[in-house]
C-alpha cells in the first residue's frame, strides 16, 4: 500500500514535469541539470522557504537539501533554506519566512509543540505549509497540508525485528537529540519488537562526547552485542567506539550517507534503515509547486511514505552509484 501510494505521487509529479519540460525546452534535456535535469517549468516564479532542525555537520541534510534544490530548479522556484537545531530558533526562522511573504513553507516538526504558533501564523496569511522528515504524528492536527517521510515507530519495529532475526542478545539504541519525537519513536519501536533494548542518550552536537559515551557503555556492559544509531555519522562513530572498547558488538543504523556505503560494504556496519532524504526534500518543494499552480494536495489526508527500507550487503551496490552522485 505504501509503495503504491508513493508511486502514485511520483507518477503524478512526473506527468506534470513532463508537460512543463516539453513546453519550456521542447523536450530536450537541461544542459545544466546533469543526469537529474529535465527542463524547467514555465510557471510563475515563486519563493519557498525550507526550515529544518538540521544540526550543522550532519550529512543527512545535504541529501535533503539537494533534493529540494533539484525540485526548485525544475519548478522555477527560489528556494530559501535555513536551519537551527533549537526548536525556538527554528520557529523564529519560520516566522521570519512568514513575515517576508514567501509563497510556501516546508518544515520539519522534530518538536511540534514549538512550531504550532508559527504554522498557525503562516496559514492565517494563506501560506501553504507542508512538513517532512519529522512530525508524522503531529502534522494533521496543526493544519499542515501534507507530510513526506516515514512512520518512525514502524521503522523502529522493523529494526527490532531484524535484531531478533540476527540473534542479538542485548542492544542499545542511541538517541543523539533528546526531545526529538521522531528519534524517540524509533527507539520505542525497536524496544517494542526487541525488548532487550536500552536507550542511551548522547550529545549529538559533540561527536567526541558521543564516542566516549558509547565506549564507556560498552566497557561497563560487555553483554551489549548490538548498537543501533539513528544517523549515519553516529554509526561511524559507534564503529570507533566498538574498537576503543575491544567489544564485538555489531552496528546497525538509521539513515545513510556516502561514507556509510563503504562501511556497509566493508562489514563495519551491518545495515541501514533508509527513509530516502533526497526524495523527502524533493517532494516537499515539488508538492508546494503543484499546490500553488494547480491546487493539488498529495496523500489524500495521509502521510506520503518514503520509507522505511533496509540497505545492506545484498543491495548496497545498487545504492552506491547514487551515493557517488550525492543523492543517496
CSV table of C-alpha atoms in Angstrom, one decimal:
chain,number,residue,atom,x,y,z
A,1,UNK,CA,0.0,0.0,0.0
A,2,UNK,CA,2.8,2.4,0.9
A,3,UNK,CA,4.7,1.6,-2.2
A,4,UNK,CA,1.6,2.1,-4.4
A,5,UNK,CA,0.9,5.5,-2.7
A,6,UNK,CA,4.5,6.7,-3.3
A,7,UNK,CA,4.5,5.6,-6.9
A,8,UNK,CA,1.2,7.3,-7.5
A,9,UNK,CA,2.7,10.6,-6.2
A,10,UNK,CA,5.9,10.1,-8.2
A,11,UNK,CA,3.8,9.4,-11.3
A,12,UNK,CA,1.6,12.4,-10.9
A,13,UNK,CA,4.6,14.6,-10.5
A,14,UNK,CA,6.4,13.1,-13.5
A,15,UNK,CA,3.3,13.8,-15.7
A,16,UNK,CA,3.3,17.4,-14.7
A,17,UNK,CA,7.1,17.6,-15.0
A,18,UNK,CA,7.0,16.1,-18.5
A,19,UNK,CA,4.4,18.6,-19.7
A,20,UNK,CA,6.3,21.6,-18.3
A,21,UNK,CA,9.6,20.3,-19.6
A,22,UNK,CA,8.3,19.9,-23.1
A,23,UNK,CA,6.7,23.4,-23.1
A,24,UNK,CA,9.8,25.1,-21.9
A,25,UNK,CA,12.6,23.2,-23.6
A,26,UNK,CA,11.0,21.2,-26.4
A,27,UNK,CA,11.6,18.0,-24.5
A,28,UNK,CA,15.4,18.4,-24.6
A,29,UNK,CA,17.4,17.6,-21.5
A,30,UNK,CA,18.6,20.5,-19.4
A,31,UNK,CA,22.2,21.0,-20.3
A,32,UNK,CA,22.9,22.5,-16.8
A,33,UNK,CA,20.9,19.9,-14.8
A,34,UNK,CA,23.2,16.8,-15.1
A,35,UNK,CA,21.5,13.4,-15.0
A,36,UNK,CA,18.6,14.7,-12.9
A,37,UNK,CA,17.8,17.6,-15.3
A,38,UNK,CA,14.6,17.5,-17.3
A,39,UNK,CA,14.0,21.1,-18.2
A,40,UNK,CA,12.4,24.0,-16.3
A,41,UNK,CA,8.8,24.8,-15.7
A,42,UNK,CA,7.3,27.9,-17.3
A,43,UNK,CA,5.1,28.6,-14.3
A,44,UNK,CA,5.4,31.9,-12.5
A,45,UNK,CA,8.5,32.4,-10.3
A,46,UNK,CA,7.7,31.7,-6.6
A,47,UNK,CA,9.6,31.8,-3.4
A,48,UNK,CA,9.5,28.8,-1.0
A,49,UNK,CA,11.2,28.7,2.4
A,50,UNK,CA,12.5,25.4,3.8
A,51,UNK,CA,13.3,25.4,7.5
A,52,UNK,CA,14.7,22.3,9.2
A,53,UNK,CA,16.1,21.2,12.6
A,54,UNK,CA,19.5,20.3,11.0
A,55,UNK,CA,22.5,20.1,13.2
A,56,UNK,CA,25.4,21.6,11.4
A,57,UNK,CA,27.7,18.9,10.0
A,58,UNK,CA,25.1,16.2,9.7
A,59,UNK,CA,25.4,14.9,6.1
A,60,UNK,CA,21.9,13.6,6.1
A,61,UNK,CA,20.7,17.1,5.5
A,62,UNK,CA,22.9,17.5,2.5
A,63,UNK,CA,20.8,14.9,0.7
A,64,UNK,CA,17.5,16.6,1.8
A,65,UNK,CA,18.8,20.0,0.5
A,66,UNK,CA,20.0,18.5,-2.8
A,67,UNK,CA,16.6,17.0,-3.4
A,68,UNK,CA,14.9,20.3,-2.6
A,69,UNK,CA,17.3,22.3,-4.8
A,70,UNK,CA,16.7,19.8,-7.7
A,71,UNK,CA,12.9,20.3,-7.4
A,72,UNK,CA,13.3,24.1,-7.1
A,73,UNK,CA,15.4,24.2,-10.3
A,74,UNK,CA,12.9,22.2,-12.2
A,75,UNK,CA,9.9,24.2,-10.8
A,76,UNK,CA,11.2,27.7,-11.3
A,77,UNK,CA,11.3,28.2,-7.5
A,78,UNK,CA,13.6,30.4,-5.5
A,79,UNK,CA,14.4,28.2,-2.5
A,80,UNK,CA,15.4,29.8,0.8
A,81,UNK,CA,16.9,27.2,3.1
A,82,UNK,CA,17.6,27.8,6.7
A,83,UNK,CA,18.1,25.6,9.8
A,84,UNK,CA,18.5,25.5,13.6
A,85,UNK,CA,18.5,22.5,15.9
A,86,UNK,CA,17.0,24.5,18.7
A,87,UNK,CA,13.2,24.5,18.4
A,88,UNK,CA,12.6,28.1,19.5
A,89,UNK,CA,15.2,29.3,16.9
A,90,UNK,CA,13.7,27.2,14.2
A,91,UNK,CA,10.3,28.7,15.0
A,92,UNK,CA,11.8,32.2,14.7
A,93,UNK,CA,13.1,31.2,11.3
A,94,UNK,CA,9.6,30.2,10.2
A,95,UNK,CA,8.2,33.4,11.5
A,96,UNK,CA,10.8,35.3,9.5
A,97,UNK,CA,9.8,33.5,6.4
A,98,UNK,CA,6.1,34.3,7.0
A,99,UNK,CA,6.9,38.0,7.5
A,100,UNK,CA,8.9,38.1,4.3
A,101,UNK,CA,5.9,37.0,2.3
A,102,UNK,CA,7.1,33.7,0.8
A,103,UNK,CA,4.5,31.7,-1.2
A,104,UNK,CA,5.1,28.4,0.5
A,105,UNK,CA,6.9,26.8,3.5
A,106,UNK,CA,8.3,23.4,4.0
A,107,UNK,CA,9.3,22.5,7.6
A,108,UNK,CA,10.4,19.6,9.8
A,109,UNK,CA,8.5,19.0,13.1
A,110,UNK,CA,11.0,17.4,15.4
A,111,UNK,CA,9.5,19.3,18.3
A,112,UNK,CA,6.0,20.1,17.1
A,113,UNK,CA,4.7,22.0,20.1
A,114,UNK,CA,7.3,24.7,19.5
A,115,UNK,CA,6.2,25.1,15.8
A,116,UNK,CA,2.4,25.2,16.3
A,117,UNK,CA,2.0,29.0,16.6
A,118,UNK,CA,4.2,29.8,13.6
A,119,UNK,CA,2.4,27.3,11.5
A,120,UNK,CA,-0.9,29.0,12.5
A,121,UNK,CA,0.7,32.4,11.6
A,122,UNK,CA,1.5,31.0,8.1
A,123,UNK,CA,-1.9,29.5,7.4
A,124,UNK,CA,-3.6,32.7,8.7
A,125,UNK,CA,-1.8,34.5,5.9
A,126,UNK,CA,-2.8,31.9,3.3
A,127,UNK,CA,0.7,30.5,3.0
A,128,UNK,CA,0.6,26.7,2.4
A,129,UNK,CA,2.7,24.7,4.8
A,130,UNK,CA,4.0,21.1,4.2
A,131,UNK,CA,6.0,19.0,6.6
A,132,UNK,CA,8.6,16.3,6.0
A,133,UNK,CA,11.1,14.1,7.8
A,134,UNK,CA,9.8,14.6,11.4
A,135,UNK,CA,6.3,15.0,12.8
A,136,UNK,CA,4.3,12.2,11.2
A,137,UNK,CA,2.0,12.1,14.3
A,138,UNK,CA,1.5,15.8,14.6
A,139,UNK,CA,1.2,17.4,11.2
A,140,UNK,CA,-2.6,16.9,10.6
A,141,UNK,CA,-3.6,18.4,13.9
A,142,UNK,CA,-1.5,21.5,13.1
A,143,UNK,CA,-3.2,22.3,9.8
A,144,UNK,CA,-0.2,21.3,7.7
A,145,UNK,CA,-1.3,20.2,4.2
A,146,UNK,CA,1.0,17.2,3.5
A,147,UNK,CA,3.7,15.1,5.1
A,148,UNK,CA,6.6,13.3,3.5
A,149,UNK,CA,8.6,10.8,5.4
A,150,UNK,CA,8.4,7.5,7.3
A,151,UNK,CA,6.5,6.3,10.3
A,152,UNK,CA,9.3,6.3,12.8
A,153,UNK,CA,7.7,3.8,15.2
A,154,UNK,CA,7.1,1.3,12.4
A,155,UNK,CA,10.7,1.8,11.1
A,156,UNK,CA,11.9,1.1,14.7
A,157,UNK,CA,9.8,-2.1,14.8
A,158,UNK,CA,11.5,-3.2,11.6
A,159,UNK,CA,14.9,-2.7,13.1
A,160,UNK,CA,13.9,-4.5,16.2
A,161,UNK,CA,12.7,-7.5,14.2
A,162,UNK,CA,16.0,-7.5,12.4
A,163,UNK,CA,17.9,-7.6,15.7
A,164,UNK,CA,15.8,-10.6,16.8
A,165,UNK,CA,16.3,-12.4,13.4
A,166,UNK,CA,20.1,-11.9,13.7
A,167,UNK,CA,20.2,-13.5,17.1
A,168,UNK,CA,21.1,-10.3,19.1
A,169,UNK,CA,21.0,-10.7,22.9
A,170,UNK,CA,21.1,-7.1,24.1
A,171,UNK,CA,21.1,-3.8,22.2
A,172,UNK,CA,21.5,-0.1,22.9
A,173,UNK,CA,19.5,2.5,20.9
A,174,UNK,CA,21.5,5.7,20.8
A,175,UNK,CA,19.4,8.9,20.8
A,176,UNK,CA,21.5,11.9,19.7
A,177,UNK,CA,18.9,14.6,20.3
A,178,UNK,CA,16.8,14.4,23.4
A,179,UNK,CA,13.2,15.6,23.0
A,180,UNK,CA,13.1,14.8,19.2
A,181,UNK,CA,9.8,13.0,18.8
A,182,UNK,CA,11.0,11.0,15.7
A,183,UNK,CA,14.1,9.7,17.3
A,184,UNK,CA,12.2,8.7,20.5
A,185,UNK,CA,9.6,6.9,18.3
A,186,UNK,CA,12.4,5.0,16.6
A,187,UNK,CA,13.8,3.6,19.8
A,188,UNK,CA,10.4,2.9,21.1
A,189,UNK,CA,9.7,0.8,18.0
A,190,UNK,CA,13.0,-1.0,18.4
A,191,UNK,CA,12.2,-1.8,22.0
A,192,UNK,CA,8.7,-3.0,21.1
A,193,UNK,CA,9.9,-5.8,18.8
A,194,UNK,CA,13.2,-6.4,20.6
A,195,UNK,CA,12.6,-5.8,24.4
A,196,UNK,CA,16.2,-6.3,25.3
A,197,UNK,CA,17.0,-2.8,24.2
A,198,UNK,CA,18.3,0.1,26.4
A,199,UNK,CA,18.1,3.7,25.3
A,200,UNK,CA,21.4,5.6,25.5
A,201,UNK,CA,21.2,9.4,25.3
A,202,UNK,CA,24.2,11.2,23.9
A,203,UNK,CA,25.0,14.8,22.9
A,204,UNK,CA,24.8,14.7,19.1
A,205,UNK,CA,26.4,18.2,18.8
A,206,UNK,CA,29.7,16.9,20.3
A,207,UNK,CA,30.9,13.8,18.4
A,208,UNK,CA,33.9,13.2,20.7
A,209,UNK,CA,31.4,13.0,23.6
A,210,UNK,CA,29.3,10.6,21.6
A,211,UNK,CA,32.3,8.3,21.0
A,212,UNK,CA,33.3,8.4,24.6
A,213,UNK,CA,29.8,7.8,25.9
A,214,UNK,CA,29.2,4.8,23.7
A,215,UNK,CA,32.7,3.4,24.6
A,216,UNK,CA,32.0,3.8,28.3
A,217,UNK,CA,28.7,2.0,27.9
A,218,UNK,CA,30.3,-1.0,26.1
A,219,UNK,CA,33.1,-1.2,28.7
A,220,UNK,CA,30.5,-1.1,31.5
A,221,UNK,CA,28.2,-3.7,30.0
A,222,UNK,CA,30.0,-6.3,27.8
A,223,UNK,CA,26.7,-8.0,27.3
A,224,UNK,CA,25.7,-5.4,24.7
A,225,UNK,CA,26.2,-7.1,21.3
A,226,UNK,CA,24.3,-4.6,19.0
A,227,UNK,CA,24.4,-0.8,18.7
A,228,UNK,CA,21.5,0.9,16.9
A,229,UNK,CA,22.3,4.5,16.0
A,230,UNK,CA,19.8,6.9,14.5
A,231,UNK,CA,22.0,8.7,11.9
A,232,UNK,CA,24.9,7.7,9.7
A,233,UNK,CA,27.6,9.8,11.3
A,234,UNK,CA,26.7,8.3,14.7
A,235,UNK,CA,27.0,4.8,13.2
A,236,UNK,CA,30.6,5.5,12.0
A,237,UNK,CA,31.4,6.9,15.5
A,238,UNK,CA,29.9,3.8,17.1
A,239,UNK,CA,32.2,1.7,15.0
A,240,UNK,CA,35.2,3.5,16.5
A,241,UNK,CA,33.7,3.1,20.0
A,242,UNK,CA,33.5,-0.7,19.4
A,243,UNK,CA,37.2,-0.7,18.6
A,244,UNK,CA,38.0,1.5,21.6
A,245,UNK,CA,36.2,-0.8,24.0
A,246,UNK,CA,37.5,-4.0,22.5
A,247,UNK,CA,33.9,-5.0,22.0
A,248,UNK,CA,32.4,-7.5,19.5
A,249,UNK,CA,29.2,-5.5,19.2
A,250,UNK,CA,27.7,-5.1,15.8
A,251,UNK,CA,26.4,-1.7,14.5
A,252,UNK,CA,23.1,-1.0,12.6
A,253,UNK,CA,21.7,2.4,11.9
A,254,UNK,CA,19.0,4.6,10.5
A,255,UNK,CA,19.8,6.8,7.6
A,256,UNK,CA,22.7,6.8,5.2
A,257,UNK,CA,25.5,8.9,3.6
A,258,UNK,CA,28.3,8.2,1.2
A,259,UNK,CA,30.7,7.2,3.9
A,260,UNK,CA,28.2,4.7,5.3
A,261,UNK,CA,28.0,2.9,2.0
A,262,UNK,CA,31.7,2.0,2.3
A,263,UNK,CA,31.2,0.9,5.9
A,264,UNK,CA,28.4,-1.4,4.9
A,265,UNK,CA,30.5,-2.8,2.0
A,266,UNK,CA,33.4,-3.4,4.5
A,267,UNK,CA,31.2,-5.0,7.1
A,268,UNK,CA,31.8,-2.4,9.8
A,269,UNK,CA,28.0,-1.5,9.7
A,270,UNK,CA,25.6,-4.3,9.1
A,271,UNK,CA,22.6,-2.4,7.7
A,272,UNK,CA,20.9,1.0,7.5
A,273,UNK,CA,17.2,1.9,7.6
A,274,UNK,CA,16.7,4.2,4.6
A,275,UNK,CA,14.0,6.9,4.5
A,276,UNK,CA,15.2,8.5,1.3
A,277,UNK,CA,16.1,12.0,2.4
A,278,UNK,CA,16.7,13.3,-1.2
A,279,UNK,CA,13.1,12.2,-2.0
A,280,UNK,CA,11.8,14.0,1.1
A,281,UNK,CA,13.3,17.3,0.1
A,282,UNK,CA,12.3,16.9,-3.5
A,283,UNK,CA,8.7,16.1,-2.7
A,284,UNK,CA,8.3,18.8,-0.1
A,285,UNK,CA,9.2,21.5,-2.7
A,286,UNK,CA,7.5,19.8,-5.7
A,287,UNK,CA,4.3,19.4,-3.7
A,288,UNK,CA,4.1,23.1,-2.9
A,289,UNK,CA,4.7,23.9,-6.6
A,290,UNK,CA,1.8,21.6,-7.5
A,291,UNK,CA,-0.4,23.3,-4.9
A,292,UNK,CA,0.5,26.8,-6.0
A,293,UNK,CA,0.0,26.1,-9.7
A,294,UNK,CA,-2.8,23.6,-9.7
A,295,UNK,CA,-4.3,23.3,-6.3
A,296,UNK,CA,-3.1,19.7,-5.8
A,297,UNK,CA,-2.8,18.1,-2.4
A,298,UNK,CA,-1.0,14.8,-2.2
A,299,UNK,CA,-1.7,11.9,0.0
A,300,UNK,CA,-5.4,12.1,0.5
A,301,UNK,CA,-5.0,13.3,4.1
A,302,UNK,CA,-2.5,10.6,4.8
A,303,UNK,CA,1.3,10.8,5.0
A,304,UNK,CA,3.2,10.0,1.8
A,305,UNK,CA,5.7,7.4,2.9
A,306,UNK,CA,9.3,7.5,1.7
A,307,UNK,CA,10.5,4.6,3.9
A,308,UNK,CA,11.5,2.5,5.6
A,309,UNK,CA,13.6,0.1,3.6
A,310,UNK,CA,16.8,-1.8,4.5
A,311,UNK,CA,20.2,-1.3,2.9
A,312,UNK,CA,22.7,-4.0,3.5
A,313,UNK,CA,25.3,-6.0,1.6
A,314,UNK,CA,22.6,-7.6,-0.6
A,315,UNK,CA,21.7,-4.3,-2.3
A,316,UNK,CA,24.5,-1.9,-1.4
A,317,UNK,CA,26.0,-1.9,-4.9
A,318,UNK,CA,22.7,-0.7,-6.4
A,319,UNK,CA,22.7,2.2,-3.9
A,320,UNK,CA,26.4,3.0,-4.3
A,321,UNK,CA,26.1,4.6,-7.7
A,322,UNK,CA,23.5,7.1,-6.4
A,323,UNK,CA,25.6,7.8,-3.3
A,324,UNK,CA,28.5,8.7,-5.5
A,325,UNK,CA,26.3,11.2,-7.3
A,326,UNK,CA,25.3,12.7,-3.9
A,327,UNK,CA,21.7,11.8,-4.0
A,328,UNK,CA,21.5,8.7,-1.6
